[in-house]
Coordinates of C-alpha atoms and ligand atoms in Angstrom, one line a residue:
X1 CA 51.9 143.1 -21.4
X2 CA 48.0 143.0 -21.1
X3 CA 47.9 139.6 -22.7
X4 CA 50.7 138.3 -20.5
X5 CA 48.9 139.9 -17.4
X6 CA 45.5 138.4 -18.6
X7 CA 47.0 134.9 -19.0
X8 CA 48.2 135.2 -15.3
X9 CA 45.3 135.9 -14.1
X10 CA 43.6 133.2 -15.6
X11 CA 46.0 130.9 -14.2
X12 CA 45.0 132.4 -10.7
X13 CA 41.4 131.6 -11.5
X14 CA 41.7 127.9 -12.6
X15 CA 43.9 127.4 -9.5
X16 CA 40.4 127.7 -7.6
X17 CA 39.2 124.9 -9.3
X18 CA 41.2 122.2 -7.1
X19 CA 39.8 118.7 -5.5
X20 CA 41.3 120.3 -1.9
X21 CA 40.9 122.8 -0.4
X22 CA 43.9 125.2 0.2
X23 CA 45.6 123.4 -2.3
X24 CA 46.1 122.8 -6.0
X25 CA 45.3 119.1 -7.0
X26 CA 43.5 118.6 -10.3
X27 CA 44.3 114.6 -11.5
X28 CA 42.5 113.2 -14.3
X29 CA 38.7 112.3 -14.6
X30 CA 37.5 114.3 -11.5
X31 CA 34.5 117.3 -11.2
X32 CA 37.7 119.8 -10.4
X33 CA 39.4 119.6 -13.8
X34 CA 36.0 119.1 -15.9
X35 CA 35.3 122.6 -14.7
X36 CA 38.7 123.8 -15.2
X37 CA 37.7 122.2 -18.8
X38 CA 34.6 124.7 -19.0
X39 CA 36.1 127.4 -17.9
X40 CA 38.5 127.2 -20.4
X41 CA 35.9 126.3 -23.0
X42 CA 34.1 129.5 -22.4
X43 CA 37.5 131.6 -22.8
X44 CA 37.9 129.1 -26.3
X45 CA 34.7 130.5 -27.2
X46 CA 34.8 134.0 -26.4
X47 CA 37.9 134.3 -28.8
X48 CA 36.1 133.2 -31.6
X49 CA 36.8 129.2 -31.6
X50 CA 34.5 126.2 -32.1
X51 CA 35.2 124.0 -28.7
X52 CA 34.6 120.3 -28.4
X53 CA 34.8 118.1 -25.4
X54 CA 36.0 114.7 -27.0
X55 CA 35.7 110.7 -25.0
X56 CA 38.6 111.4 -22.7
X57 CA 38.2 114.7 -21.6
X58 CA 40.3 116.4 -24.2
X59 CA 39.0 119.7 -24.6
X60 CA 39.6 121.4 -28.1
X61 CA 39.0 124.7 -29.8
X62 CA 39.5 125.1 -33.2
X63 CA 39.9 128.5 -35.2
X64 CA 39.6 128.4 -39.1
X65 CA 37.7 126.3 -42.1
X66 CA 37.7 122.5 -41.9
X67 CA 40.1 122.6 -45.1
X68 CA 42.6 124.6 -43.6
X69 CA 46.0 122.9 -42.8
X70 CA 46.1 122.6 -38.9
X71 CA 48.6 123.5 -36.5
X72 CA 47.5 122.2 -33.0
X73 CA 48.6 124.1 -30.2
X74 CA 48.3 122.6 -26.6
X75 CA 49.2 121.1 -23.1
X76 CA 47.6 120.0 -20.3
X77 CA 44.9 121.2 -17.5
X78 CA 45.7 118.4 -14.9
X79 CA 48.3 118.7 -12.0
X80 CA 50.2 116.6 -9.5
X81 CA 49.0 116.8 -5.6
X82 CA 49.5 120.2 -4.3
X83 CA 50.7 121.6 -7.3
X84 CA 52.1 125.0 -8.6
X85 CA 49.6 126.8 -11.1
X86 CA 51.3 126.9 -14.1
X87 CA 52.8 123.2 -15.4
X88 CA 50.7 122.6 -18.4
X89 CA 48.0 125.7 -17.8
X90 CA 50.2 128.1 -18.6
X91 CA 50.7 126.5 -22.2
X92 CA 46.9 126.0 -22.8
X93 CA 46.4 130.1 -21.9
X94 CA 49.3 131.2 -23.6
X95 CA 47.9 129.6 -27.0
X96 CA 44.7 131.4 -26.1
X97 CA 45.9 134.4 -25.4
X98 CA 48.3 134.8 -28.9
X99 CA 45.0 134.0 -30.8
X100 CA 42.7 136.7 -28.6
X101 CA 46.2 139.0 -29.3
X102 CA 46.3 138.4 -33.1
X103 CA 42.4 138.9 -33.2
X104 CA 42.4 142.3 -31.7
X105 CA 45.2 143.3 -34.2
X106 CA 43.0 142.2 -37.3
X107 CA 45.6 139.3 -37.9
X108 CA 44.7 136.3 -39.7
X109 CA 46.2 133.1 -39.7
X110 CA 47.2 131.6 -42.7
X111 CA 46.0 128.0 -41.7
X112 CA 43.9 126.7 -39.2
X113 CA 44.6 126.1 -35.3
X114 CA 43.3 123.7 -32.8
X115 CA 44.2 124.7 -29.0
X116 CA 44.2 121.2 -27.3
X117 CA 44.1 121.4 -23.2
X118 CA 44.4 117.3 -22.5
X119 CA 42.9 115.6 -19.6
X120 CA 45.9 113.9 -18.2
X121 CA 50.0 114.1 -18.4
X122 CA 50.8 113.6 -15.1
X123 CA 48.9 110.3 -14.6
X124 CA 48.5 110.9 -10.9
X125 CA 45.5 109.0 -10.2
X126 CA 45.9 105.9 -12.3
X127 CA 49.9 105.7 -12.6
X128 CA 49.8 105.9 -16.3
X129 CA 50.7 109.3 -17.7
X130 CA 49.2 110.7 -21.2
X131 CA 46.2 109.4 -20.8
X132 CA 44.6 112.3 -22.6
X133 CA 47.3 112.8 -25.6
X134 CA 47.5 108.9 -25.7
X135 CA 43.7 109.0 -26.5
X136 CA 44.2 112.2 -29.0
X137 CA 46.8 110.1 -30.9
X138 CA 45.0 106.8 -31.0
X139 CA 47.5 104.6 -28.7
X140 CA 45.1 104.4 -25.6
X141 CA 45.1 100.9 -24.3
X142 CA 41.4 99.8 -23.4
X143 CA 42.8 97.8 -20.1
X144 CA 43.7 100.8 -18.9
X145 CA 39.8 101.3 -18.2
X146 CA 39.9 98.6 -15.4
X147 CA 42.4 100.7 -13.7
X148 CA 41.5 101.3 -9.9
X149 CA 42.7 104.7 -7.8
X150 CA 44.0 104.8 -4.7
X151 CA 39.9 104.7 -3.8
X152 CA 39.1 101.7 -5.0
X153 CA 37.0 103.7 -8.3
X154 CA 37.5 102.5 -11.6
X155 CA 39.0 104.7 -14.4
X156 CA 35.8 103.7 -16.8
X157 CA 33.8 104.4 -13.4
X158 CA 35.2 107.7 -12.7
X159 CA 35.3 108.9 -17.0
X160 CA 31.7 108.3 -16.9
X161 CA 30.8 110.3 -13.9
X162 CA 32.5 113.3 -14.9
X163 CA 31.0 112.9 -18.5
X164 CA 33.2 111.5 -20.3
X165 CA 32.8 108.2 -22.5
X166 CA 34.6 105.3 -21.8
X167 CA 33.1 103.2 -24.9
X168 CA 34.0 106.2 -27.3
X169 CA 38.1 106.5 -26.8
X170 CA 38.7 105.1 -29.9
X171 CA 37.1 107.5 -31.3
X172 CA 39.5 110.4 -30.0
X173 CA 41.9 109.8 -32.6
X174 CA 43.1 113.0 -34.3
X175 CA 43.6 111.8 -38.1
X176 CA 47.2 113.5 -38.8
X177 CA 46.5 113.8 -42.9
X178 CA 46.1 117.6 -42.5
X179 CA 47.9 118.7 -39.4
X180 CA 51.1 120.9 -40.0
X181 CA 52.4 119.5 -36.1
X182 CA 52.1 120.6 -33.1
X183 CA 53.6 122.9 -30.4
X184 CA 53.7 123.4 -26.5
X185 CA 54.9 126.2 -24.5
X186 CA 55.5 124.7 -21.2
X187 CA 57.3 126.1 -18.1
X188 CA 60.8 124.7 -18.1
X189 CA 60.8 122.9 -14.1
X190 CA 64.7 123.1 -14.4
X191 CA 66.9 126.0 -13.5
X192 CA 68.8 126.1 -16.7
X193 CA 67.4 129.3 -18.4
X194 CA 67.2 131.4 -14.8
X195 CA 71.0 130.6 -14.3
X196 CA 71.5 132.2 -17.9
X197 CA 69.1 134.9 -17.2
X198 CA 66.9 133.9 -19.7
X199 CA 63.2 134.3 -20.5
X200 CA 62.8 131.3 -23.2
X201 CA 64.1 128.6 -24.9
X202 CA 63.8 126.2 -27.6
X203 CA 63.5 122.2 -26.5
X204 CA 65.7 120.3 -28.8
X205 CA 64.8 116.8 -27.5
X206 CA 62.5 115.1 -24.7
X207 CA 64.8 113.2 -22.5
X208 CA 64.6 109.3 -22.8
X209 CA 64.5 107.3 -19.4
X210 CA 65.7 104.1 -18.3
X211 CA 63.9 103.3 -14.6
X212 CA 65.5 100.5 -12.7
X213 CA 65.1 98.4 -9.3
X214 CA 68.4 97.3 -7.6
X215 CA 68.4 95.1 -4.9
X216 CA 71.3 94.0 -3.1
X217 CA 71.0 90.8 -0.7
X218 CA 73.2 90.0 1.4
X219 CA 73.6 88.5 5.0
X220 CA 71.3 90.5 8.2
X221 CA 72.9 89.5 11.3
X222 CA 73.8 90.4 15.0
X223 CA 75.2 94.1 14.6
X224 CA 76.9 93.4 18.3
X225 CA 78.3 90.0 17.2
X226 CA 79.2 89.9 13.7
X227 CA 82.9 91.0 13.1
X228 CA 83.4 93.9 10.4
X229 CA 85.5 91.6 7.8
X230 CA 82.8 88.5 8.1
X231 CA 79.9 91.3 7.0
X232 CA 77.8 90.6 4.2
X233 CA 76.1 93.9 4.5
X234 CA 73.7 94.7 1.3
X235 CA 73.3 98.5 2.3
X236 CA 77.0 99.4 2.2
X237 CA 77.3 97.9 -0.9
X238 CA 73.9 100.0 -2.5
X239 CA 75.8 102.7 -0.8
X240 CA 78.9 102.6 -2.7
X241 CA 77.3 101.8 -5.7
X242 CA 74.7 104.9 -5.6
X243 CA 78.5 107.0 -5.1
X244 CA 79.6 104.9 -8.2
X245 CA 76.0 106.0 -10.3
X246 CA 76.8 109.7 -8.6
X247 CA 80.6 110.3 -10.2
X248 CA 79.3 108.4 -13.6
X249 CA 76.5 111.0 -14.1
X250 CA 78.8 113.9 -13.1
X251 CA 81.3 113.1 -15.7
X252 CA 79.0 113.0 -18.3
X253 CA 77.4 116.1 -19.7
X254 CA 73.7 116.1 -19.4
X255 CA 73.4 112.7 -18.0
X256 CA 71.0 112.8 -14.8
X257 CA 71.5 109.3 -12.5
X258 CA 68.7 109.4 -9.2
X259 CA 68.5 106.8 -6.5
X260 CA 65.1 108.0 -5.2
X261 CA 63.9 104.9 -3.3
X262 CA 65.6 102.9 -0.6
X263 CA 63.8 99.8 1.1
X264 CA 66.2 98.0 3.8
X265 CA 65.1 94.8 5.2
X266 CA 65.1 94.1 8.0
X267 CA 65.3 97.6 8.5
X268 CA 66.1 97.1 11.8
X269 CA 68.8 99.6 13.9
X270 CA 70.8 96.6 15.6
X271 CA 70.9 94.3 13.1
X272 CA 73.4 94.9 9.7
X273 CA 70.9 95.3 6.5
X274 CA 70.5 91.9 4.6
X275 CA 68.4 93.3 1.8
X276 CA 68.8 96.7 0.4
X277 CA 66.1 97.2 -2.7
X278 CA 66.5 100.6 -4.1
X279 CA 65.5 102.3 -7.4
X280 CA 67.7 104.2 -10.4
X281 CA 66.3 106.9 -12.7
X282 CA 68.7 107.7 -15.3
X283 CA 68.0 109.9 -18.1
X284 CA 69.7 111.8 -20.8
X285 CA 68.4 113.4 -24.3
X286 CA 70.3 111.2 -26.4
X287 CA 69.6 107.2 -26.3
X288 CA 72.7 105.9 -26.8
X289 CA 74.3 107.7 -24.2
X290 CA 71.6 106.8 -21.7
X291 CA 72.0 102.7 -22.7
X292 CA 75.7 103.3 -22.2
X293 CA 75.4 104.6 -19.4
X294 CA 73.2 101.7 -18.1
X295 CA 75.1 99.4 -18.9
X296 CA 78.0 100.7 -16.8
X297 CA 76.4 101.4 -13.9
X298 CA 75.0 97.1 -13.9
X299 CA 78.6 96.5 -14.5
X300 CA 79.7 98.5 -11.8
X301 CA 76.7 96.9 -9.1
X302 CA 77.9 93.3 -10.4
X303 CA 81.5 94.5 -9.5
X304 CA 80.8 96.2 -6.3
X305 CA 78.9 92.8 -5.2
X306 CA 81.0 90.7 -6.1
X307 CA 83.9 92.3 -3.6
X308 CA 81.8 92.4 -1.2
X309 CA 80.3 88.7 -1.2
X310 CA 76.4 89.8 -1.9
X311 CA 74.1 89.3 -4.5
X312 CA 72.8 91.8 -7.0
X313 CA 69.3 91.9 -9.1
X314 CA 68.8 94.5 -11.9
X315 CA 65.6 94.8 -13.4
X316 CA 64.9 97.9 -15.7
X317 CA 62.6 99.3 -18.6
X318 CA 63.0 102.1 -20.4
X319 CA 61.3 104.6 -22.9
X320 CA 63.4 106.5 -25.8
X321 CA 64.4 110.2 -26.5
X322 CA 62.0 112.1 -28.4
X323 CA 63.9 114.0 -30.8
X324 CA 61.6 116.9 -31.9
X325 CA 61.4 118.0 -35.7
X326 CA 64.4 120.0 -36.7
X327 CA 62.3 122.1 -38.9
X328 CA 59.7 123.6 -36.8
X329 CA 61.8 123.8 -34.4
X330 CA 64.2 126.6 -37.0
X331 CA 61.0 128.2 -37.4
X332 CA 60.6 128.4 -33.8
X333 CA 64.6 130.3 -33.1
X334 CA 64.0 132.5 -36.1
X335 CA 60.7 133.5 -34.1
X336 CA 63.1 134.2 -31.1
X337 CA 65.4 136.0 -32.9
X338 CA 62.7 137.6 -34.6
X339 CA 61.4 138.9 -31.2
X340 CA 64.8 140.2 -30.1
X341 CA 66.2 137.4 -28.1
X342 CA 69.3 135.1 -28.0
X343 CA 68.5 131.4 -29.1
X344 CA 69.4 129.1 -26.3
X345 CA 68.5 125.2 -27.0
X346 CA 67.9 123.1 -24.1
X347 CA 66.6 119.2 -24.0
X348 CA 63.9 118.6 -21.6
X349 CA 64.4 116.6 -18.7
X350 CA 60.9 115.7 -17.9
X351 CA 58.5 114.5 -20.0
X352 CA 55.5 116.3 -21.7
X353 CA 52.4 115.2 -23.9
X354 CA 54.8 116.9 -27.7
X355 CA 56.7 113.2 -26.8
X356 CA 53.1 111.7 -27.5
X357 CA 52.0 113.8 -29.8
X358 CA 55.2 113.8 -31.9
X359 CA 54.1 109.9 -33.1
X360 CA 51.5 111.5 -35.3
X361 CA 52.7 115.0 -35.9
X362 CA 56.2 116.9 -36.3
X363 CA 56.7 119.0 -32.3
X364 CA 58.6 122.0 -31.3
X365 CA 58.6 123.0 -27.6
X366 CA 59.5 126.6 -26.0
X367 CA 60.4 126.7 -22.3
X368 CA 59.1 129.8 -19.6
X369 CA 62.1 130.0 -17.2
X370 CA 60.2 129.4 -13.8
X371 CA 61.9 130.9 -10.4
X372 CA 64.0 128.6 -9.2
X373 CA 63.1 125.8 -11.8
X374 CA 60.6 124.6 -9.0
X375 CA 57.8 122.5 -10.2
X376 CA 55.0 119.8 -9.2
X377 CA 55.1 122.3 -5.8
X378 CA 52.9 125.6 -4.9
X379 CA 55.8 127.8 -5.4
X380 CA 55.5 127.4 -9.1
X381 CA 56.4 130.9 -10.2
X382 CA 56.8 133.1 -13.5
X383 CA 57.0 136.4 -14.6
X384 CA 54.8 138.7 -16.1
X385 CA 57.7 139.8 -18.3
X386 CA 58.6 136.1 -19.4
X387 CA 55.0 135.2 -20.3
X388 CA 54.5 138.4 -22.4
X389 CA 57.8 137.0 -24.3
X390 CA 56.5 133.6 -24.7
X391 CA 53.1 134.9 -26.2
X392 CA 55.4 137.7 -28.7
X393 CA 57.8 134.4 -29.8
X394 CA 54.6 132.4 -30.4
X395 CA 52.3 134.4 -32.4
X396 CA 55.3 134.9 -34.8
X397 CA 55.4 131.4 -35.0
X398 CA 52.1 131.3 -35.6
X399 CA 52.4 133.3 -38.1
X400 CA 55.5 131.9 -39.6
X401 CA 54.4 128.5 -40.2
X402 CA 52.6 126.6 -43.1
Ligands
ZN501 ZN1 53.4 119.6 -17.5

């Protein structure tokens, strides 16, 4: 349990490194997570690995020989706005921690590791997430530089200030020839595993996503004047077809439909909605469930339109499942079972720098249970108990890999 504890309390102190005060916000490129960075550099070093800072802000310690097979171990240091203390951190201390664990037990690995905290997942200052694993994998787009924050500063601007090096990106490119993959423990920010009463579990797949803006136009007029059965009202047919998007997604196992966004126009309380823009995030762990189920729901807006006498616009982009590799991933439930606990595989519903990664290197995932599968908020909890499980699990796989 001393690891586990340990690892807690590091969390605790990195939350102290925040660009608010009284709250947890650490986004990419600012003094607050460059010092998380050294902080956790120092604890790199103290257990015995060589640390490197790379263009981005990627901060890496490595443990073994240069000829050494690699295994990189990592997540990320950077949070949303007012953020819990454990999405992404807890993965980058939980790596520490098994190799500080396997140190004190005279244990030696048979191949290399490389614990990789990355500057940005969230992409809550620029609006483009994985900036930092993007970088590590060589698919960093060198526009993205001209980026501007909410502030008005540049992403080059703000790299270089921090001390980072916008003109060197491209050279943050991990060559894959000797890495063996990569693995993340990362908390689960769903309540599957809690309503199971379970500590952990293995990811099968990253969740693809298909993001979409409706907008339903239709007739704003007189709400006094106008008679029901002459309406042409846009919001009552978004409404029925959000119900529509609802019933799909509850009939289908695993399928998760949101309409997060509403915009009326006029937006007005007397006068009956002409324009109702609104957005749809759909996502499910299998592709061709998710385009499926896309499809549908258009059909069902062009339907629900049409009775209705408006007009309907669907624009949408998507990104794909990541399906992680079947074979670390056995290595990763016989490490569970190995530890004394029931194998329970889950798909994650968010996404997470292994769907980077995994273009260059084979990724397995372990979920923490968190209380109440809260995330992205400061009630971000886990236990003692569940972390201490999560570091047992992972030094066996560790251990169990070549
Ligand atoms: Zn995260």
């Amino acid at each position: 349990m001393t690891y586990a504890a340990a690892v807690l309390r590091r969390c605790d102190d990195l939350a102290a490194f925040s660009e608010e005060q009284g709250r947890l916000t650490r986004r990419f490129a600012t003094p607050a997570l460059w010092q998380a960075g050294e902080t956790v550099g120092e604890w790199m070093e103290a257990a015995g690995m060589a640390v490197r800072r790379d263009a981005i802000g990627n901060l890496i310690g490595r443990l073994g020989d240069a000829e050494r097979r690699t295994l990189l171990i990592g997540s990320h240091l950077d949070t949303v706005r007012d953020a819990g203390r454990y999405d992404g951190t807890l993965g980058v201390l939980v790596a520490i921690g098994c190799l500080e664990r396997l140190r004190d037990q005279g244990r030696s690995l048979p191949h290399a590791v490389e614990v990789v905290a990355f500057a940005d997942e969230e992409g809550t200052r620029y609006g483009t997430s994985y900036l930092g694993s993007r970088a590590f994998v060589g698919c960093f787009e060198q526009e993205w530089l001209e980026r501007r924050d909410a502030d008005g500063v540049k992403m080059r601007e703000a790299l270089s200030a921090v001390g980072g090096s916008p003109e060197g990106i491209a050279g943050c490119r991990r060559e894959p020839e000797d890495l063996i993959g990569y693995y993340e423990v990362h908390i689960e920010q769903g309540p599957a595993l809690e309503s199971q009463d379970l500590s952990l579990g293995v990811v099968t797949a990253i969740a693809g996503q298909t993001g979409a803006t409706v907008t339903f136009s239709g007739v704003a007029g007189h709400a006094g004047t106008v008679p029901m059965s002459l309406r042409r009202d846009a919001l009552t047919a978004a409404a029925e077809w959000i119900l529509a998007a609802e019933t799909l997604a509850r009939g289908q196992d695993g399928l998760v439909a949101t309409a997060g966004r509403l915009t009326l126009g006029p937006g007005v309380g007397n006068v009956i909605p002409g324009r109702a823009e609104l957005s749809l995030d759909l996502r499910h762990a299998e592709d061709s469930v998710r385009i499926r189920a896309g499809a549908e729901l258009r059909r069902r807006a062009e339907a629900i339109a049409a009775s209705r006498g408006v007009e309907v616009e669907w624009r949408s982009h998507e990104t794909a499942a990541v399906s992680l590799s079947p074979e670390l991933t056995e290595h990763l439930a016989k490490a569970v079972v190995a530890s004394g606990r029931p194998v329970v595989r889950l798909p994650s519903g968010a996404g997470h720098d292994a769907a980077i990664v995994s273009m260059i290197a084979p990724a397995a995932m372990l979920f923490v249970r968190c209380a109440g599968g809260v995330s992205h908020n400061p009630a971000e909890s886990v236990t003692v108990g569940d972390v201490a499980a999560a570091i047992d699990v992972t030094t066996r796989f560790l251990e169990s890999v070549r």
